[in-house]
Amino acid sequence: MQIRFGILTVSTTCSADPDKDKAGPALENEILRAFPDSKVTFKRIVTDNKDNIIEVLYSVANDRLCDVLFTAGGTGFAASDVTPEATRAVIEKEATGITYVLLSKSLAVTEMAMLSRLTSGIKEKTLIINFPGSTKASVECFGFIKACLPHAVALLQERDSEVKAEHMRIQGENPSAESKVKIQTGASRMRKSPYPLLEVEEAFALVLKTVIPRNEIEEIPIEDALDRILAESIKASRPIPPFPASMKDGYACRAADGGGMKLVRSSAAAGDVPCVEPLRPGEVIRISTGAAIPAGADAVVQVEDTTLVAVTENGEDETSINVNVTPKVGQDIRQIGSDVQADALVLQKCTRITPAYIGVLAMLGLNKVKVNRRPQIGIISTGNELVPPKGPLQPGLIYDSNKVTLLTLLKKYGYEAKDCGIARDTPNSVKSILERAFDCNDFIVSSGGVSMSEYDLLKQVLVEDFNAIIHFGRVNMKPGKPTVFATLTYKEKMKVIFALPGNPVSCCVTSILFVIPTLRHLENYKAFSEWPKIKILLEQDVNNNDPRPEYVRLKVSRNCENKLIGVSTGNQISSRLNSMVDANALMVVPGKTVIQKGEVVTCTLFDQIA
Ligand code: AMP
Ligand code: MG
């Protein structure tokens, strides 16, 4: 559903300098992330003045400039905070429920939310909602209420068909989502997979060939850029340091004066305006590290190489010192551009941004940086037996552990993903969950529903309802054999799908081997072509009875001789997630093979060494 959003930043400071408005742009970003088909049709910054705010609210509602207007700021206890009063003056009906959700959920984040006087309500057909002015809080508040917005707008705008559709969506149904797939029970069900069994390397090569990085770029604040991939090479726009600076605490002097007694003319601390009156023969200026070298000085003598000769009458200032070590020209001076020359290439495109990168950007005076856009990722679980991990468990059901494992696994490697729900094992449910996931995401990771039972419907729904291409549907590995990689076009956009097996270990191992490397590739992270491989000493026999290569989970650590050693994490059955708990590496054991204790083996390291 298309919604027209408006953002009104209420801040006298931002009104004078729009660059200071952080909440407005952050909200816009979040809105478009949550509702990619929608538009932000109104943006304005207004001073903390009640009449001005009222005037803007009236014109937005009367001229129907948007369907939902968020205000950011002016909701606190300061005398100037009047947004709720202005809002109340304009609205015809209060949206008490929205206000309640905003306050109660904010209180769960911080007790300080009790100082927030948010209100919300309806003027004509426009929903007006107050958010706090802080970027974090306003974005959080948007997250708390975003789910109700399509339905609220449909009701306000009397969009009957959309109200009905929203009702059904809320109940997990979708009338237009009648799937073409019919469950094949009994004798008609398939007994052999039609998908060829690919080797892991072959399968991943197919992924790399199919998924082409889109090279979309976004500009973000440098403090949010950690671990992102730099989308532009950065040249120094200015030299660093920008002026000759002292490397020591000591005395700026003329090298030609040599050692001996010198008059202390004045002092120069870091941050002081550079002294322009040239140093005369026999003079020195007391200087601190980072201070600009005074005119005429060409060396710094560190304080340790001097002795005090005389002080002022009150004893507070030095008047003369003795230089004990003859200085050399340039000694302890960082010349202009000695760290970085102007125009030098300092940061290379397509590399991962570390804290020091961010520091270099700041040194160059940059507070924003262009990075490669990351895909929007949605996570789905499938299975009639699954319930969210809370409350009592009915017989036959289990808690959904894969979704939260996948969400946090991706987060660990830097990728934010969205929870797109649990699909039931019916074609309609799988279809409608996928459809909703495709609406807001371009990269879907699902778990379950890809094996051989009549209720494993993922592949069929992908192919029959979405015209997906299944690039592979089986991989020669244990665990993870039924792993599926598919692509399709939905609303003219390419979607990438990894449908992973439901067993929790299979789901983790295949995420590590396929999903994370594909995300790295999509993000154009050139340095990451595969996980690092290391050699370790195996501390126990490992036996693979299966004909498939087994990806044995290992705990790699250092022994007392500082050698890397590995032990298996115990029973390797694919349902036992505890075999992943301490694992930081995977070792491939070929089919029907025993690897003996004491052998040096190569393994794939996907986490830190314990
Ligand atoms: P499936 O791949 O759907 O055949 O599921 C294989 C096994 O994994 C079954 O025992 C499922 O109950 C279990 N399973 C599937 N999805 C999940 C999940 N989200 N969380 C925990 N276990 C799951
Ligand atoms: Mg299942």
XYZ file of C-alpha atoms in Angstrom, residues 245-586:
342
model
C 53.819 21.002 14.485
C 55.979 20.104 17.435
C 56.444 16.406 18.171
C 57.691 17.030 21.685
C 57.116 19.114 24.769
C 60.202 21.369 24.814
C 61.503 24.519 23.155
C 61.209 25.717 19.570
C 64.621 27.114 18.587
C 66.904 28.015 15.701
C 69.226 25.072 14.979
C 71.938 27.535 13.872
C 72.079 28.910 17.452
C 73.452 25.543 18.656
C 73.436 24.624 22.352
C 73.967 26.842 25.388
C 71.973 29.500 27.199
C 68.798 30.803 25.509
C 66.172 33.410 26.405
C 62.641 32.038 26.715
C 60.537 34.537 24.789
C 57.044 33.129 25.295
C 55.154 29.867 25.132
C 53.029 28.109 22.489
C 50.491 25.460 23.449
C 48.548 23.104 21.157
C 45.655 25.023 19.627
C 47.289 28.462 19.994
C 47.337 30.733 16.966
C 50.788 30.239 15.337
C 53.313 32.877 16.407
C 54.258 34.971 13.364
C 56.911 37.230 14.798
C 60.185 35.519 13.802
C 62.372 34.069 16.523
C 65.509 36.173 17.027
C 69.004 34.658 17.489
C 69.426 33.279 21.007
C 65.679 33.070 21.672
C 63.511 29.995 22.193
C 59.764 29.556 22.653
C 58.483 27.014 25.096
C 56.286 24.649 23.088
C 53.954 21.703 23.690
C 53.293 18.637 21.528
C 50.926 19.464 18.668
C 51.515 23.242 18.847
C 52.363 25.149 15.657
C 56.088 25.863 15.213
C 56.679 29.642 15.569
C 58.026 31.599 12.617
C 61.815 31.470 12.403
C 62.169 28.263 14.448
C 63.498 25.193 12.645
C 63.996 22.686 15.477
C 62.491 21.563 18.766
C 64.620 20.567 21.740
C 62.793 18.238 24.089
C 62.460 19.496 27.671
C 64.547 16.563 28.933
C 67.561 17.962 27.006
C 67.431 21.372 28.723
C 68.112 22.820 32.174
C 66.477 25.786 33.832
C 68.735 28.828 34.243
C 66.505 31.658 35.500
C 62.868 32.460 36.287
C 60.799 35.615 36.746
C 60.736 37.294 40.138
C 57.483 35.629 41.155
C 59.010 32.312 40.066
C 56.098 31.523 37.746
C 57.753 31.794 34.327
C 61.045 30.690 32.887
C 63.200 33.459 31.507
C 66.218 31.478 30.355
C 67.231 27.887 29.872
C 70.284 25.971 28.736
C 70.038 23.748 25.656
C 72.212 20.756 26.548
C 72.150 18.901 23.216
C 72.952 20.711 19.975
C 69.764 20.684 17.860
C 69.599 19.643 14.205
C 67.478 21.379 11.563
C 63.976 19.861 11.476
C 64.458 17.960 14.711
C 61.143 16.913 16.316
C 59.057 18.881 13.848
C 56.227 17.251 11.904
C 56.399 19.107 8.615
C 53.229 20.100 6.707
C 51.912 16.988 4.945
C 54.464 14.684 6.585
C 51.687 12.286 7.639
C 49.551 12.712 4.523
C 50.330 14.890 1.533
C 47.531 16.930 -0.024
C 45.935 14.962 -2.877
C 47.450 11.656 -1.745
C 45.211 8.593 -2.009
C 44.531 7.708 1.608
C 41.696 5.191 1.557
C 41.045 2.611 -1.125
C 37.590 1.972 -2.620
C 35.966 -1.392 -1.788
C 37.826 -1.875 1.498
C 36.175 -2.443 4.862
C 35.979 0.618 7.084
C 37.792 0.217 10.414
C 37.844 2.673 13.335
C 41.155 4.063 12.041
C 39.558 4.698 8.605
C 36.885 6.688 10.365
C 39.611 8.604 12.208
C 41.382 9.409 8.927
C 38.107 10.679 7.445
C 37.634 12.894 10.489
C 41.234 14.161 10.189
C 40.372 15.255 6.661
C 37.330 17.101 7.979
C 34.813 14.661 6.468
C 31.751 13.746 8.531
C 29.994 11.676 5.881
C 31.217 8.870 3.671
C 29.897 7.012 0.644
C 29.498 3.298 1.219
C 28.044 0.408 -0.767
C 24.394 -0.105 0.030
C 23.636 -3.361 1.767
C 20.745 -5.524 0.637
C 17.531 -5.429 2.629
C 17.326 -8.828 4.194
C 14.232 -10.659 5.406
C 14.239 -13.827 7.489
C 11.435 -16.387 7.341
C 10.804 -19.565 9.278
C 8.515 -22.282 7.967
C 6.683 -25.053 9.744
C 3.334 -25.874 11.358
C 5.209 -26.961 14.461
C 6.799 -23.566 15.167
C 5.760 -20.991 17.732
C 7.689 -17.892 18.844
C 9.940 -18.596 21.845
C 7.653 -17.450 24.624
C 4.791 -18.847 26.685
C 3.847 -22.472 27.275
C 4.295 -25.041 24.535
C 1.384 -27.172 23.267
C 2.032 -30.854 22.503
C 3.671 -31.385 19.118
C 5.007 -27.840 18.843
C 8.527 -26.444 19.221
C 9.914 -22.948 19.616
C 11.227 -21.242 16.489
C 14.943 -20.979 17.170
C 16.211 -20.579 13.607
C 14.801 -17.124 13.038
C 16.482 -15.491 15.982
C 19.690 -17.438 15.321
C 19.755 -16.215 11.727
C 18.878 -12.633 12.675
C 21.697 -12.488 15.203
C 24.186 -14.439 13.111
C 23.746 -11.909 10.322
C 24.000 -9.076 12.831
C 27.288 -10.502 14.095
C 28.710 -10.122 10.602
C 27.285 -6.616 10.242
C 23.961 -7.215 8.473
C 20.650 -5.973 9.837
C 17.826 -8.278 8.843
C 14.074 -8.131 9.398
C 11.830 -10.746 10.927
C 9.349 -11.651 8.184
C 7.372 -14.160 10.189
C 6.617 -17.866 10.260
C 4.951 -19.515 7.260
C 2.691 -22.465 7.851
C 3.130 -25.589 5.749
C 0.375 -24.641 3.312
C 0.974 -23.269 -0.180
C -1.114 -20.155 0.545
C 0.719 -19.329 3.755
C 4.151 -19.844 2.172
C 3.117 -17.732 -0.789
C 1.735 -14.852 1.250
C 4.691 -14.765 3.667
C 7.108 -14.725 0.724
C 5.096 -12.023 -0.999
C 5.212 -9.796 2.059
C 8.902 -10.468 2.472
C 9.588 -9.570 -1.184
C 7.622 -6.337 -0.763
C 10.222 -4.932 1.621
C 13.396 -6.956 1.009
C 15.645 -8.037 -1.797
C 17.468 -10.858 -0.035
C 15.455 -13.567 1.718
C 16.786 -16.288 3.967
C 14.269 -18.925 4.968
C 14.650 -22.093 6.967
C 12.724 -25.331 6.667
C 10.359 -26.651 4.058
C 12.970 -27.740 1.514
C 13.233 -31.480 2.121
C 11.255 -34.333 0.610
C 7.993 -34.363 2.572
C 4.709 -33.349 0.944
C 4.718 -30.334 3.283
C 8.104 -29.081 2.100
C 6.642 -26.491 -0.233
C 9.239 -23.761 -0.537
C 10.723 -24.731 -3.904
C 7.345 -25.449 -5.469
C 5.864 -22.138 -4.347
C 8.965 -20.257 -5.485
C 8.769 -21.839 -8.937
C 5.025 -22.037 -9.532
C 3.877 -18.801 -7.889
C 6.915 -16.578 -8.414
C 8.567 -18.047 -11.525
C 11.778 -18.471 -9.573
C 14.854 -20.066 -11.050
C 16.190 -22.683 -8.656
C 19.925 -22.541 -9.353
C 20.536 -25.423 -7.011
C 18.312 -27.487 -4.797
C 20.737 -30.013 -3.335
C 24.330 -29.806 -2.187
C 26.647 -32.709 -1.413
C 27.279 -31.862 2.213
C 26.363 -32.923 5.714
C 24.577 -31.119 7.233
C 22.808 -28.957 4.648
C 22.012 -31.248 1.722
C 18.605 -29.689 0.826
C 20.008 -26.115 0.626
C 18.291 -24.082 -2.092
C 19.523 -21.035 -3.925
C 17.008 -19.246 -6.140
C 16.456 -15.917 -7.829
C 13.320 -14.341 -9.206
C 11.923 -11.062 -10.429
C 9.225 -9.518 -8.266
C 7.673 -6.166 -9.132
C 10.527 -5.672 -11.610
C 13.222 -6.198 -8.991
C 15.590 -9.110 -8.656
C 15.235 -11.087 -5.434
C 17.802 -13.523 -4.056
C 16.587 -16.418 -1.933
C 18.482 -18.860 0.210
C 16.027 -21.486 1.420
C 17.993 -23.345 4.045
C 17.158 -26.637 5.697
C 15.179 -26.420 8.937
C 17.451 -28.406 11.184
C 19.094 -25.760 13.350
C 22.683 -26.851 12.711
C 22.121 -27.236 8.971
C 20.668 -23.759 8.961
C 23.718 -22.278 10.742
C 26.359 -24.148 8.748
C 24.789 -23.261 5.393
C 24.409 -19.622 6.471
C 28.105 -19.508 7.235
C 29.118 -21.257 4.032
C 26.678 -19.598 1.623
C 24.719 -16.663 3.033
C 27.417 -14.535 4.684
C 29.891 -14.906 1.782
C 27.111 -13.994 -0.683
C 26.257 -10.877 1.314
C 29.954 -9.927 1.351
C 30.057 -10.437 -2.422
C 26.874 -8.395 -2.989
C 28.345 -5.605 -0.913
C 31.419 -5.641 -3.128
C 33.737 -6.492 -0.259
C 36.689 -7.330 -2.492
C 39.045 -8.563 0.200
C 36.613 -11.252 1.305
C 36.604 -14.010 -1.252
C 36.258 -16.781 1.287
C 36.588 -17.446 5.002
C 40.183 -17.716 6.213
C 41.628 -21.217 6.185
C 43.992 -22.255 8.974
C 45.993 -25.351 9.818
C 45.396 -26.957 13.204
C 46.410 -30.026 15.100
C 43.457 -32.357 15.585
C 43.170 -33.448 19.201
C 40.893 -36.435 18.646
C 39.787 -38.939 15.982
C 36.917 -37.666 13.840
C 34.850 -40.210 11.980
C 32.442 -39.507 9.112
C 30.246 -42.531 8.357
C 28.177 -40.693 5.771
C 29.075 -40.795 2.074
C 28.717 -36.981 1.974
C 31.571 -34.682 3.055
C 30.809 -33.654 6.618
C 31.322 -30.094 7.890
C 32.415 -30.942 11.410
C 32.121 -28.104 13.919
C 35.383 -27.534 15.750
C 36.465 -25.513 18.701
C 39.896 -24.164 17.793
C 42.103 -22.807 20.560
C 45.784 -22.524 21.494
C 47.518 -25.079 23.671
C 50.181 -24.259 26.263
C 52.828 -24.296 23.490
C 50.765 -21.687 21.636
C 49.939 -24.202 18.867
C 46.495 -24.133 17.269
C 44.534 -27.201 18.237
C 40.995 -28.305 17.392
C 38.431 -30.546 19.036
C 35.025 -31.556 17.756
C 32.121 -29.873 19.551
C 30.515 -33.223 20.400
C 27.629 -35.067 18.811
C 27.352 -33.666 15.296
C 23.725 -34.555 14.583
C 22.098 -31.716 12.651
C 19.356 -31.016 15.191
C 21.831 -30.496 18.064
C 22.454 -26.755 18.020
C 24.807 -27.165 20.948
C 27.369 -28.423 18.449
C 27.494 -24.823 17.151
C 27.626 -23.150 20.546
C 31.397 -23.248 21.047
C 32.331 -23.740 17.416
C 34.573 -21.275 15.637
C 35.685 -23.436 12.701
C 34.457 -26.026 10.244
